[in-house]
CSV table of C-alpha atoms in Angstrom, one decimal:
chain,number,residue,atom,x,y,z
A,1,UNK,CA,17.6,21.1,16.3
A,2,UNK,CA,15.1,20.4,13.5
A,3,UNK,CA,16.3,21.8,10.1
A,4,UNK,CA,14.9,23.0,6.8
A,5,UNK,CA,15.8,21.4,3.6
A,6,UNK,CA,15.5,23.6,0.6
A,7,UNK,CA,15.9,21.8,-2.7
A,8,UNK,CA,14.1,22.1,-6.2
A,9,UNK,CA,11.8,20.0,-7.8
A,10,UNK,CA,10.3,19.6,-11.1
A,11,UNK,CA,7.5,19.1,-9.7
A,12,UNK,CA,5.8,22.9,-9.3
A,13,UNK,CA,3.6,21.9,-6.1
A,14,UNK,CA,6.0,20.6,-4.0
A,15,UNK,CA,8.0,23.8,-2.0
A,16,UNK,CA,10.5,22.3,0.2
A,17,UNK,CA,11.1,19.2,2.4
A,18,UNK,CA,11.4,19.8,6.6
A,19,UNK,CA,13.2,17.3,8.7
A,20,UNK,CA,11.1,17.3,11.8
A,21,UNK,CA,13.4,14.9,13.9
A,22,UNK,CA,13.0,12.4,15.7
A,23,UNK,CA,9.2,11.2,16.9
A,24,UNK,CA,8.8,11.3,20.6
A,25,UNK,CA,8.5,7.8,21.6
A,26,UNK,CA,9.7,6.1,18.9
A,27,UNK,CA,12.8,4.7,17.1
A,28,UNK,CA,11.8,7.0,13.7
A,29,UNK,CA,12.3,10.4,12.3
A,30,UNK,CA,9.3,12.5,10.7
A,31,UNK,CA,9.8,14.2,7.2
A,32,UNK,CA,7.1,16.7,5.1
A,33,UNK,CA,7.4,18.0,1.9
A,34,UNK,CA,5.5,20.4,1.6
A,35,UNK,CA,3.8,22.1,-1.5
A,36,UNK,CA,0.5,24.3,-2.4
A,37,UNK,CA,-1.8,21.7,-2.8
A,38,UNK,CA,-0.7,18.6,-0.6
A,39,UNK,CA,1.6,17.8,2.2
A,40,UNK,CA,3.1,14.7,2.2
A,41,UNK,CA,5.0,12.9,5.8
A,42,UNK,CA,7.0,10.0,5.8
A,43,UNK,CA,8.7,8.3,8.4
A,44,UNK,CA,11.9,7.0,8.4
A,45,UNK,CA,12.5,4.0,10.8
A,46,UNK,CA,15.4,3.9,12.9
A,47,UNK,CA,16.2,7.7,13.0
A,48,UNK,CA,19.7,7.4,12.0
A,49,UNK,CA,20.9,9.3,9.0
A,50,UNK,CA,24.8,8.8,9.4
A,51,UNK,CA,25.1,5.6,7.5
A,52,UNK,CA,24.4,4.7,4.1
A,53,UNK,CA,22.2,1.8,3.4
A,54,UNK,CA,19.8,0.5,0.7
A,55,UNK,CA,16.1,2.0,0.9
A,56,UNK,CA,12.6,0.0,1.1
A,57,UNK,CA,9.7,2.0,0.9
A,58,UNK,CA,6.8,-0.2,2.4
A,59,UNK,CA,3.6,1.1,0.5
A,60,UNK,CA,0.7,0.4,2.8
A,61,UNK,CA,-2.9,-0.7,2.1
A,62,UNK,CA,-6.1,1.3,1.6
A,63,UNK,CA,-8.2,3.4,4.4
A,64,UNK,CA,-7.0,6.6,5.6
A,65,UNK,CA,-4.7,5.1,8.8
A,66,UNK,CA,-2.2,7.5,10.5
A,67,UNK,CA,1.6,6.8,10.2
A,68,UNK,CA,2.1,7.3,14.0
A,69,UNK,CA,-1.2,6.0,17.0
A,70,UNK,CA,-0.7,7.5,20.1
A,71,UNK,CA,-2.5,5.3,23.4
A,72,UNK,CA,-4.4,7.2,26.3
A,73,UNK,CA,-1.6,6.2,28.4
A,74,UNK,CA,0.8,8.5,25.7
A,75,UNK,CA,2.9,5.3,23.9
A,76,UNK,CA,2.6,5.1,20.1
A,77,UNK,CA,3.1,2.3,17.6
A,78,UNK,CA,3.7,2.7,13.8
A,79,UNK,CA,0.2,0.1,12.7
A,80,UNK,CA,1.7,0.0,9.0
A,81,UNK,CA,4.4,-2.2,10.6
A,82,UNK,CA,3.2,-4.0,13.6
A,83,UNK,CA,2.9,-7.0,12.4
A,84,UNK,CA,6.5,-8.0,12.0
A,85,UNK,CA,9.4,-7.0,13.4
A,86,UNK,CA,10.3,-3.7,11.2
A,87,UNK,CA,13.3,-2.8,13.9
A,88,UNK,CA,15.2,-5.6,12.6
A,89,UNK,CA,14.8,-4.7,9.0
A,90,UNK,CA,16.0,-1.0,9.7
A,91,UNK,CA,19.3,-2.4,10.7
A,92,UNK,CA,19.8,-3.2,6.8
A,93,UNK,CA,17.1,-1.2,5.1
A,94,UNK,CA,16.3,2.8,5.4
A,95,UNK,CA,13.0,1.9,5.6
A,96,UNK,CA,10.1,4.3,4.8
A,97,UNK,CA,6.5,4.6,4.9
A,98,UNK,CA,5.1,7.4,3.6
A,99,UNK,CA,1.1,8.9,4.5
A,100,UNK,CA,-2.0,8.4,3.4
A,101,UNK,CA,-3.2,11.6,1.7
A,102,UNK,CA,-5.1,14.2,3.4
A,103,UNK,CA,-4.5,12.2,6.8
A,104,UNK,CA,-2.7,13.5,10.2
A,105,UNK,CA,0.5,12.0,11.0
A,106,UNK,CA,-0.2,11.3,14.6
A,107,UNK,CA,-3.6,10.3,15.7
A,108,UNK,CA,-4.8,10.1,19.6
A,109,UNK,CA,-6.4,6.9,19.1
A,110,UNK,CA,-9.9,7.9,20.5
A,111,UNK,CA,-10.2,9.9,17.2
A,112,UNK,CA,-9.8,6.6,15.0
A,113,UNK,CA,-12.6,3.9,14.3
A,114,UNK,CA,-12.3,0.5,15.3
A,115,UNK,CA,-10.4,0.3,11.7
A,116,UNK,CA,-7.7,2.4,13.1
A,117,UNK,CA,-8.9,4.7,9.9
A,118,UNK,CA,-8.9,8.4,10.7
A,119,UNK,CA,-12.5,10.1,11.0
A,120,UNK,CA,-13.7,13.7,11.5
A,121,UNK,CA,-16.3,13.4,13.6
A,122,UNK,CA,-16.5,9.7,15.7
A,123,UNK,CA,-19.8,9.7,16.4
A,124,UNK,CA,-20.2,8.6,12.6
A,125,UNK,CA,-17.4,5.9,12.7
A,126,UNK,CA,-18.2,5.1,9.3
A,127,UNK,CA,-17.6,8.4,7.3
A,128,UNK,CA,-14.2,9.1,6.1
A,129,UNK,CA,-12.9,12.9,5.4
A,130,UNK,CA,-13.9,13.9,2.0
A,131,UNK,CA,-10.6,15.3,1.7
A,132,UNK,CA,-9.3,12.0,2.0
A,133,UNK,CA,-12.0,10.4,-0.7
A,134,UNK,CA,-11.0,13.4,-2.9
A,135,UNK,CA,-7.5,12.1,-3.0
A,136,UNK,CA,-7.5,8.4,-2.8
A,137,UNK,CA,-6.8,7.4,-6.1
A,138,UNK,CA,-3.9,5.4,-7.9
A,139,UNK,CA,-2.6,8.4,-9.8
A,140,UNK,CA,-2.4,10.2,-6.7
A,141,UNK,CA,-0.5,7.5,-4.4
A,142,UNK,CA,2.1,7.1,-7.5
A,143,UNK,CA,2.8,10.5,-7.6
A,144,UNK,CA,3.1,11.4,-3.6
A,145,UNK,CA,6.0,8.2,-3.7
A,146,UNK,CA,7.9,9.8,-6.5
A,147,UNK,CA,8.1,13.0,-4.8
A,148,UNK,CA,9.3,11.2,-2.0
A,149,UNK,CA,11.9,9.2,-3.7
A,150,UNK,CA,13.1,11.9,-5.6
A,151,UNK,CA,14.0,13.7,-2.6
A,152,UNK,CA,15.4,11.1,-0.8
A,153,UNK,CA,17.3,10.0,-3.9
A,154,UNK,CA,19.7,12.9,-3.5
A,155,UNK,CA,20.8,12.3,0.2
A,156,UNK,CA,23.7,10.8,1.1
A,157,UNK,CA,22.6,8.5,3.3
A,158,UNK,CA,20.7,6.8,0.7
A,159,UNK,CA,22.4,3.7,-1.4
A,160,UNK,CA,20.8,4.8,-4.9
A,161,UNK,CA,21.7,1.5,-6.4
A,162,UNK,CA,19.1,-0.3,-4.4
A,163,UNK,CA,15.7,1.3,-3.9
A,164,UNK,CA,13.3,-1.4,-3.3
A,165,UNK,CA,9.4,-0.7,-3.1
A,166,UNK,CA,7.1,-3.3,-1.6
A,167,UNK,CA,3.5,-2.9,-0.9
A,168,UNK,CA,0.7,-4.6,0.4
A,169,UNK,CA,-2.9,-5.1,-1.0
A,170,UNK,CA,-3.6,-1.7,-2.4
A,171,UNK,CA,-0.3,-0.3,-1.6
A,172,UNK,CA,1.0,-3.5,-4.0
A,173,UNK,CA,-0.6,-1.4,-6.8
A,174,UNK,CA,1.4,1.5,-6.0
A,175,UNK,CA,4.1,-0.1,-5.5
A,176,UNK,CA,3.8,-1.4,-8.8
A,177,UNK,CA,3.0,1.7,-10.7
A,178,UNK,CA,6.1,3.3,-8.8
A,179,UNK,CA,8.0,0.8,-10.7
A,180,UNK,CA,6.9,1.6,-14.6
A,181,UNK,CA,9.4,3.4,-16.7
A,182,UNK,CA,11.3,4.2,-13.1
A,183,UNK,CA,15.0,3.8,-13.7
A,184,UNK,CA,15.6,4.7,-10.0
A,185,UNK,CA,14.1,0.9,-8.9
A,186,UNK,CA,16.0,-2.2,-8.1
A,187,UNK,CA,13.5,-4.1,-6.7
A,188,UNK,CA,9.5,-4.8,-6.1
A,189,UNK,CA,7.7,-7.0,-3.8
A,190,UNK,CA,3.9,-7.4,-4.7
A,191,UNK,CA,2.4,-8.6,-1.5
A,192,UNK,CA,-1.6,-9.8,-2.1
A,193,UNK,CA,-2.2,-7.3,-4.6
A,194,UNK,CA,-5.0,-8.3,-7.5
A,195,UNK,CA,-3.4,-7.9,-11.1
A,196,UNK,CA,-6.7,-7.9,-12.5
A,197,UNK,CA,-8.9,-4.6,-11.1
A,198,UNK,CA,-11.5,-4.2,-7.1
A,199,UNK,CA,-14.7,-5.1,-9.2
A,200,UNK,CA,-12.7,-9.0,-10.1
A,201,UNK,CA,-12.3,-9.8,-7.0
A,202,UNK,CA,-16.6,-8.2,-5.9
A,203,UNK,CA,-17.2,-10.4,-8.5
A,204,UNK,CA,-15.5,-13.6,-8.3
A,205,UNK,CA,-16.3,-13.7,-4.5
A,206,UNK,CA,-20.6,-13.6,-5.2
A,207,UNK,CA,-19.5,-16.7,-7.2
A,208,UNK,CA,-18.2,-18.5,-4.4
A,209,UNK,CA,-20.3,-17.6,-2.0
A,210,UNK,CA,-23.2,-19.2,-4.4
A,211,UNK,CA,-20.9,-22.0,-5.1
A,212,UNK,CA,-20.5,-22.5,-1.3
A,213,UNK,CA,-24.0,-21.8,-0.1
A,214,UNK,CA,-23.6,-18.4,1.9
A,215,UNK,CA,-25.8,-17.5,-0.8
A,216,UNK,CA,-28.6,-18.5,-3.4
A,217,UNK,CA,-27.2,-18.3,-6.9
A,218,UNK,CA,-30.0,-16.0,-7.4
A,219,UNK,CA,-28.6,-13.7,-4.8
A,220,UNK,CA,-25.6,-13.5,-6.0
A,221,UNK,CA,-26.5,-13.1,-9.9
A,222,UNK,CA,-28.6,-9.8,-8.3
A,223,UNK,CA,-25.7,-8.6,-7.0
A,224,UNK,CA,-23.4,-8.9,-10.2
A,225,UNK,CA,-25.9,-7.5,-12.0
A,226,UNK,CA,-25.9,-4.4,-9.6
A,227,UNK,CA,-21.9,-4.6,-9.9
A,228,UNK,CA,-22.7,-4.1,-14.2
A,229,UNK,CA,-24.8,-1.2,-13.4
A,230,UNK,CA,-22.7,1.0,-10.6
A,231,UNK,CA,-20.0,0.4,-13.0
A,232,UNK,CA,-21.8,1.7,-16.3
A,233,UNK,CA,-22.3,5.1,-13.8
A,234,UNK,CA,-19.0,5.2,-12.7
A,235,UNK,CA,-17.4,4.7,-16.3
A,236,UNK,CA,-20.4,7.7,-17.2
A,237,UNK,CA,-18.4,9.6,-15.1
A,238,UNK,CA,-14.7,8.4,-14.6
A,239,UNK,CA,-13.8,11.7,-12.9
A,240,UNK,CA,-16.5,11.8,-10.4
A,241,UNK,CA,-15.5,13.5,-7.2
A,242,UNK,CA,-18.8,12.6,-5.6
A,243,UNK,CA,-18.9,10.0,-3.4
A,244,UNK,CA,-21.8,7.4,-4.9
A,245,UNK,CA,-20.2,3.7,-4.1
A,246,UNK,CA,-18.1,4.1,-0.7
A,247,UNK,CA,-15.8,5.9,-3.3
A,248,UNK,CA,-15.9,8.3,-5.7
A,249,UNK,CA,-15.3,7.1,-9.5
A,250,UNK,CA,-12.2,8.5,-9.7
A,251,UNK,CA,-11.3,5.7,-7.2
A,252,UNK,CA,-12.9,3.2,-8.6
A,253,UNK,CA,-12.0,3.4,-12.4
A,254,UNK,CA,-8.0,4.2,-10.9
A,255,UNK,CA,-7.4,0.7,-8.7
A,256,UNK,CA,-9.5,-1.1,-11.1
A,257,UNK,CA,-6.9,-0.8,-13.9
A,258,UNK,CA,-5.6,-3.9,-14.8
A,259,UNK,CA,-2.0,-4.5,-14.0
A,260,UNK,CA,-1.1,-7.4,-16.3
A,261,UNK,CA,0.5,-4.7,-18.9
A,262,UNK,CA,2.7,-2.7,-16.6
A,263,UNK,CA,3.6,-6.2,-15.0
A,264,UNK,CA,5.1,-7.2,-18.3
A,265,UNK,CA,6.6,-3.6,-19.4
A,266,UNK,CA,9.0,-4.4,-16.0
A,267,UNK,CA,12.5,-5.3,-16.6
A,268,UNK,CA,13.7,-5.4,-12.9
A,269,UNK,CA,12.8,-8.3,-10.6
A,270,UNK,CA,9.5,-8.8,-9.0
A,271,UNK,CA,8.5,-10.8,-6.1
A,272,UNK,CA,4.6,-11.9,-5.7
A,273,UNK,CA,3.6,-13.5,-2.6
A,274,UNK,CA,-0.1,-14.1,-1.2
A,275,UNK,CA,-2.4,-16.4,0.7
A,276,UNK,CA,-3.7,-19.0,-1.7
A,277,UNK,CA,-7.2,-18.4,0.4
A,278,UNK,CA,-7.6,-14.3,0.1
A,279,UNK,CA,-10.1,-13.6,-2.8
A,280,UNK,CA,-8.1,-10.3,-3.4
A,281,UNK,CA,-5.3,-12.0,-4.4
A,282,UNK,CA,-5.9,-15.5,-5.5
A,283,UNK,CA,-5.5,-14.4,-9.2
A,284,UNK,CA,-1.7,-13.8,-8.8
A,285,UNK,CA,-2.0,-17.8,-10.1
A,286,UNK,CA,-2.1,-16.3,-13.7
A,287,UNK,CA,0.8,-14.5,-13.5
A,288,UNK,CA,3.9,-17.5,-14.2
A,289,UNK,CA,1.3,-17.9,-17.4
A,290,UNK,CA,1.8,-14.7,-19.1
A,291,UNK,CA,5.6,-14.1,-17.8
A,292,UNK,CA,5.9,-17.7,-19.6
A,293,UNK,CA,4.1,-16.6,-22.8
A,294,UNK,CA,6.2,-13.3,-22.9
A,295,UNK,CA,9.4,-15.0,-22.4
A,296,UNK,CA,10.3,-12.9,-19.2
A,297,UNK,CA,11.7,-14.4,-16.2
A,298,UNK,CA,12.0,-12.0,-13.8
A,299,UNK,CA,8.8,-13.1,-11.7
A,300,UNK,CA,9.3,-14.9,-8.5
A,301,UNK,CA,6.1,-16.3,-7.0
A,302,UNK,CA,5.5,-17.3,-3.0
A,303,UNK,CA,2.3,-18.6,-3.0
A,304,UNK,CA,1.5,-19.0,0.8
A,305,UNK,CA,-0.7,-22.1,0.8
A,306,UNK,CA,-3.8,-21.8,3.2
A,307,UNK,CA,-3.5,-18.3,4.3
A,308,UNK,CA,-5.2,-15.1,3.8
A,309,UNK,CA,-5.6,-11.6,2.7
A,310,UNK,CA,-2.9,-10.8,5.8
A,311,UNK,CA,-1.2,-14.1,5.7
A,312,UNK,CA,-3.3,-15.7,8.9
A,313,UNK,CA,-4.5,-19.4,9.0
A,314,UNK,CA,-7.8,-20.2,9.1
A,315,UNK,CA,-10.6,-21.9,11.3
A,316,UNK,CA,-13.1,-24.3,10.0
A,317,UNK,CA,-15.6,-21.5,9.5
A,318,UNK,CA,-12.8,-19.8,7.3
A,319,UNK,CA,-12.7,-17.3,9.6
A,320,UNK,CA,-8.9,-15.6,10.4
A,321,UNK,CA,-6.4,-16.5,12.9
A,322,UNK,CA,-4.9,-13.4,14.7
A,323,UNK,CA,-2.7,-15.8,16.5
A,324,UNK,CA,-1.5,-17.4,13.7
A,325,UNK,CA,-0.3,-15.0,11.4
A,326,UNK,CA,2.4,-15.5,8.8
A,327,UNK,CA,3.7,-12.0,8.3
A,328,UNK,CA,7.2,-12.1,10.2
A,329,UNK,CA,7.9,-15.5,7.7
A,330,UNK,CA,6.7,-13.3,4.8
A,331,UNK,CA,8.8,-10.3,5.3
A,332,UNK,CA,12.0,-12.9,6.0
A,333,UNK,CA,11.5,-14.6,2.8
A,334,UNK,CA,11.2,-11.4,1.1
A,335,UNK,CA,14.3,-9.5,2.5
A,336,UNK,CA,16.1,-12.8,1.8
A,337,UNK,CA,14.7,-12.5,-2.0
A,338,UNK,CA,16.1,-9.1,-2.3
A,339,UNK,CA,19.6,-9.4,-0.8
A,340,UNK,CA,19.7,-12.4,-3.7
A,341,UNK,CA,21.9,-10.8,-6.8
């Protein structure tokens, strides 16, 4: 029988957190807390609540994808997780994923582009739910996963001495920002995140593809210098709601914070890994210079040599390898690195 959870937050938005059950179809249970202004699911893998265990809280990466795709045929699959075998961590880990804002749970997937992302209307594949553009911004994310552990702090089934938060690409920035001044931590895995802001990366990439020939240096200079000038707008108006740039500027000038700071304000241990080949992520080299200079060393680095942005080899045209991706060794090295003391 699915039952209601009251409890009190300091947070005023959030009203109360509903255990839905288990999902149809799959090994997981479905939570909401639910509040005025947002409603935030998570699903807990392996729907088992009898037995306590540490909790990892996988933050995933940007664009609006469901938690839960149903088929035509009626199966479902969990896409922040089905690249490795996330079955096998559950027998250790309560592991949780928790939604992207102002997106369904479960999404038939003839209402998803060919990005899995979730879109009102499919006949524009391209345009994402301005609800959803409204919301996507670092502050935001941070915010919906304290809520979230907060709550699931207070359960018995949850080991409070190890909370572990690992995210990938954007969701390493979350997972990061979780982690400031957050006593409730034990553990973060950074997993091809950029330290250094979006517009680094847009930038650094026109430079190779001039140094590489895709394009004339000229091009590329032209497109830096456009880079200068959408970023003088959005600075003009760091609040910006309106969507100008494929984001609003509330987007941009939130993910394009620069993380070396909080990176160093972190006393707990902090696991970097990322394809020495994904423009994203490549500047995670810098890191071992600054933990070095600050006299910290509670930075481990897994560089994955010749892979990228989602830990795939790549051909001769540098194009990715689905059948050779790297993520099941990537999440074993990492679960390793956290049941070290």
């Amino acid at each position: 029988m699915k039952s209601l959870i009251l409890f009190f937050l300091l947070f005023p938005t959030i009203v109360f957190c509903q255990d839905l059950g288990k999902v149809d179809g799959l090994n997981s249970r479905h939570f909401q807390l639910k509040g005025k202004q947002d409603t935030i699911n998570f699903i807990l893998i392996n729907d088992r609540i009898d037995t306590v265990k540490p909790l990892l809280i996988f933050c995933q990466g940007s664009t609006p994808v469901p938690l839960v795709i149903q088929y035509a045929q009626g199966s479902k699959f969990i896409p922040a997780l089905s690249a490795f075998n996330y079955q096998e961590i559950a027998k250790k880990y309560h592991l949780v994923i928790i939604s992207m804002p102002k997106t369904p749970f479960e999404v038939k997937i003839d209402k998803l582009n060919k990005f899995y992302n979730y879109v009102p209307d499919t006949a524009k594949s391209d345009s994402l739910s301005n609800d959803y553009l409204k919301n996507n911004y670092l502050d935001n994310y941070v915010s919906r996963a304290k809520k979230v552990i907060k709550y699931l702090y207070r359960q018995k089934w949850i080991n409070k001495k190890k909370i572990i938060v690992v995210g990938h690409s954007q969701g390493a920035k979350v997972a990061l920002e979780i982690a400031v001044n957050n006593r409730k931590i034990y553990k973060i895995g950074f997993l091809c995140g950029n330290p250094f802001g979006r517009l680094d990366q847009y930038i650094r990439l026109e430079r190779y593809f001039s140094i590489t020939g895709k394009k004339t240096p000229q091009e590329s200079q032209a497109m830096i210098d456009n880079y200068y000038k959408v970023w003088e707008d959005v600075i003009a108006h760091p609040k910006d709601l309106e969507v100008k740039y494929g984001d609003p500027s509330i987007t941009w000038t939130s993910f394009d914070k620069p993380l070396l700071a909080d990176f160093l304000k972190i006393k707990i241990p902090i696991y970097v890994a990322y394809g020495t080949e994904d423009f994203r992520s490549v500047m995670c080299d810098l890191l071992p210079i600054y933990f070095i200079s600050a006299g910290k060393e509670n930075l481990t680095m897994k560089p994955y040599v010749g892979l990228e942005h989602n830990f795939m080899e790549l051909d001769k045209n540098r194009n990715p390898i689905v059948e050779k991706m790297h993520w099941q060794e990537v999440i074993d090295n990492l679960t390793t690195w956290i049941e070290e003391k």
